[in-house]
C-alpha cells in the first residue's frame, strides 16, 4: 500500500545534534534520536501535540510509526526511514 502526503508542507522531519523535530499534519513532534554511521536509528520518547488529523490523512501513519523506525538512508534527495521487519518505510522527499 502506498500513501502520499496530504500537502507539500504537512509532513516533515528535521534532525539536529541528537534531536529531531517533525510535523505530522496539524501535530508537532520532537524528541531525542540516535543515528549511527551504519544507518541504525533509535528514537527516544516522542513528545507530540494531539490534535485530530482527518481520518484518511497520511499524517496519522507518521504519528503512529515514526518512533518505530530502526534504519535510515538517503538516496536521490529522499530520506528513507525503515520500519522493523517488513513493516514498510517512511519516505521524505526533499524535492
PDB file of C-alpha atoms in Angstrom:
ATOM      1  CA  UNK A   1       0.000   0.000   0.000  1.00  0.00           C
ATOM      2  CA  UNK A   2       1.331   3.407  -0.931  1.00  0.00           C
ATOM      3  CA  UNK A   3       0.061   6.608   0.618  1.00  0.00           C
ATOM      4  CA  UNK A   4       1.078  10.108  -0.363  1.00  0.00           C
ATOM      5  CA  UNK A   5       1.360  13.320   1.601  1.00  0.00           C
ATOM      6  CA  UNK A   6      -1.663  15.477   2.295  1.00  0.00           C
ATOM      7  CA  UNK A   7       0.254  18.545   1.132  1.00  0.00           C
ATOM      8  CA  UNK A   8       3.761  19.784   0.476  1.00  0.00           C
ATOM      9  CA  UNK A   9       4.339  21.163   3.985  1.00  0.00           C
ATOM     10  CA  UNK A  10       2.103  18.870   6.046  1.00  0.00           C
ATOM     11  CA  UNK A  11       4.686  16.222   6.908  1.00  0.00           C
ATOM     12  CA  UNK A  12       8.378  16.823   7.512  1.00  0.00           C
ATOM     13  CA  UNK A  13      11.198  15.906   9.833  1.00  0.00           C
ATOM     14  CA  UNK A  14      14.419  17.656  10.798  1.00  0.00           C
ATOM     15  CA  UNK A  15      17.377  16.142  12.647  1.00  0.00           C
ATOM     16  CA  UNK A  16      19.873  18.274  14.526  1.00  0.00           C
ATOM     17  CA  UNK A  17      22.542  17.262  17.048  1.00  0.00           C
ATOM     18  CA  UNK A  18      20.807  14.225  18.552  1.00  0.00           C
ATOM     19  CA  UNK A  19      17.328  15.712  18.456  1.00  0.00           C
ATOM     20  CA  UNK A  20      14.500  15.793  15.965  1.00  0.00           C
ATOM     21  CA  UNK A  21      11.511  17.993  15.223  1.00  0.00           C
ATOM     22  CA  UNK A  22       8.689  16.843  12.975  1.00  0.00           C
ATOM     23  CA  UNK A  23       5.295  17.858  11.728  1.00  0.00           C
ATOM     24  CA  UNK A  24       2.540  15.343  11.030  1.00  0.00           C
ATOM     25  CA  UNK A  25      -0.386  17.294   9.601  1.00  0.00           C
ATOM     26  CA  UNK A  26      -1.692  19.523  12.378  1.00  0.00           C
ATOM     27  CA  UNK A  27       0.589  17.986  15.028  1.00  0.00           C
ATOM     28  CA  UNK A  28       4.172  18.745  16.006  1.00  0.00           C
ATOM     29  CA  UNK A  29       6.551  16.157  17.424  1.00  0.00           C
ATOM     30  CA  UNK A  30      10.014  16.329  18.975  1.00  0.00           C
ATOM     31  CA  UNK A  31      12.462  14.279  20.994  1.00  0.00           C
ATOM     32  CA  UNK A  32      15.862  12.642  21.036  1.00  0.00           C
ATOM     33  CA  UNK A  33      17.233  10.410  18.316  1.00  0.00           C
ATOM     34  CA  UNK A  34      20.461   8.439  17.977  1.00  0.00           C
ATOM     35  CA  UNK A  35      21.732   7.853  14.448  1.00  0.00           C
ATOM     36  CA  UNK A  36      24.895   5.878  13.723  1.00  0.00           C
ATOM     37  CA  UNK A  37      27.140   5.847  10.658  1.00  0.00           C
ATOM     38  CA  UNK A  38      25.908   2.326   9.771  1.00  0.00           C
ATOM     39  CA  UNK A  39      22.355   3.713   9.352  1.00  0.00           C
ATOM     40  CA  UNK A  40      20.867   2.373  12.567  1.00  0.00           C
ATOM     41  CA  UNK A  41      18.413   4.690  14.218  1.00  0.00           C
ATOM     42  CA  UNK A  42      16.771   4.809  17.636  1.00  0.00           C
ATOM     43  CA  UNK A  43      14.177   7.309  18.754  1.00  0.00           C
ATOM     44  CA  UNK A  44      13.771   8.216  22.404  1.00  0.00           C
ATOM     45  CA  UNK A  45      10.385   9.123  23.869  1.00  0.00           C
ATOM     46  CA  UNK A  46       8.435  11.347  21.492  1.00  0.00           C
ATOM     47  CA  UNK A  47       6.526  14.379  22.726  1.00  0.00           C
ATOM     48  CA  UNK A  48       3.654  15.398  20.452  1.00  0.00           C
ATOM     49  CA  UNK A  49       0.588  17.553  20.262  1.00  0.00           C
ATOM     50  CA  UNK A  50      -2.590  15.519  19.875  1.00  0.00           C
ATOM     51  CA  UNK A  51      -4.951  17.450  17.617  1.00  0.00           C
ATOM     52  CA  UNK A  52      -7.120  15.309  15.346  1.00  0.00           C
ATOM     53  CA  UNK A  53      -5.923  14.933  11.774  1.00  0.00           C
ATOM     54  CA  UNK A  54      -8.575  13.932   9.207  1.00  0.00           C
ATOM     55  CA  UNK A  55      -9.239  10.160   9.455  1.00  0.00           C
ATOM     56  CA  UNK A  56      -7.856   9.435   5.956  1.00  0.00           C
ATOM     57  CA  UNK A  57      -4.718  11.526   6.463  1.00  0.00           C
ATOM     58  CA  UNK A  58      -1.231  10.109   5.877  1.00  0.00           C
ATOM     59  CA  UNK A  59      -0.180  12.204   8.851  1.00  0.00           C
ATOM     60  CA  UNK A  60      -1.811   9.642  11.140  1.00  0.00           C
ATOM     61  CA  UNK A  61       0.600   6.979   9.813  1.00  0.00           C
ATOM     62  CA  UNK A  62       3.571   9.236  10.509  1.00  0.00           C
ATOM     63  CA  UNK A  63       2.390   9.943  14.064  1.00  0.00           C
ATOM     64  CA  UNK A  64       1.974   6.245  14.820  1.00  0.00           C
ATOM     65  CA  UNK A  65       5.062   4.862  13.091  1.00  0.00           C
ATOM     66  CA  UNK A  66       7.900   7.399  13.366  1.00  0.00           C
ATOM     67  CA  UNK A  67       9.224   6.068  16.676  1.00  0.00           C
ATOM     68  CA  UNK A  68       9.367   2.542  15.230  1.00  0.00           C
ATOM     69  CA  UNK A  69      11.969   3.430  12.573  1.00  0.00           C
ATOM     70  CA  UNK A  70      15.167   1.399  13.009  1.00  0.00           C
ATOM     71  CA  UNK A  71      17.300   2.328   9.989  1.00  0.00           C
ATOM     72  CA  UNK A  72      17.800   5.340   7.751  1.00  0.00           C
ATOM     73  CA  UNK A  73      19.326   6.026   4.366  1.00  0.00           C
ATOM     74  CA  UNK A  74      19.461   8.959   1.988  1.00  0.00           C
ATOM     75  CA  UNK A  75      19.034   8.350  -1.729  1.00  0.00           C
ATOM     76  CA  UNK A  76      18.186  10.743  -4.556  1.00  0.00           C
ATOM     77  CA  UNK A  77      17.190  13.598  -2.220  1.00  0.00           C
ATOM     78  CA  UNK A  78      14.985  11.278  -0.173  1.00  0.00           C
ATOM     79  CA  UNK A  79      15.288  10.349   3.491  1.00  0.00           C
ATOM     80  CA  UNK A  80      14.143   6.755   3.896  1.00  0.00           C
ATOM     81  CA  UNK A  81      13.243   5.551   7.378  1.00  0.00           C
ATOM     82  CA  UNK A  82      12.841   1.783   7.526  1.00  0.00           C
ATOM     83  CA  UNK A  83      10.375   0.242   9.939  1.00  0.00           C
ATOM     84  CA  UNK A  84      11.095  -3.156  11.523  1.00  0.00           C
ATOM     85  CA  UNK A  85      10.784  -6.451   9.650  1.00  0.00           C
ATOM     86  CA  UNK A  86       8.726  -5.826   6.510  1.00  0.00           C
ATOM     87  CA  UNK A  87       6.523  -3.203   8.190  1.00  0.00           C
ATOM     88  CA  UNK A  88       7.312  -0.659   5.474  1.00  0.00           C
ATOM     89  CA  UNK A  89       9.175   2.613   5.107  1.00  0.00           C
ATOM     90  CA  UNK A  90       8.572   6.294   5.655  1.00  0.00           C
ATOM     91  CA  UNK A  91       9.950   8.412   2.805  1.00  0.00           C
ATOM     92  CA  UNK A  92      10.587  12.138   2.987  1.00  0.00           C
ATOM     93  CA  UNK A  93      11.340  13.812  -0.341  1.00  0.00           C
ATOM     94  CA  UNK A  94      13.404  16.962  -0.251  1.00  0.00           C
ATOM     95  CA  UNK A  95      12.278  17.724  -3.792  1.00  0.00           C
TER      96      UNK A  95
END
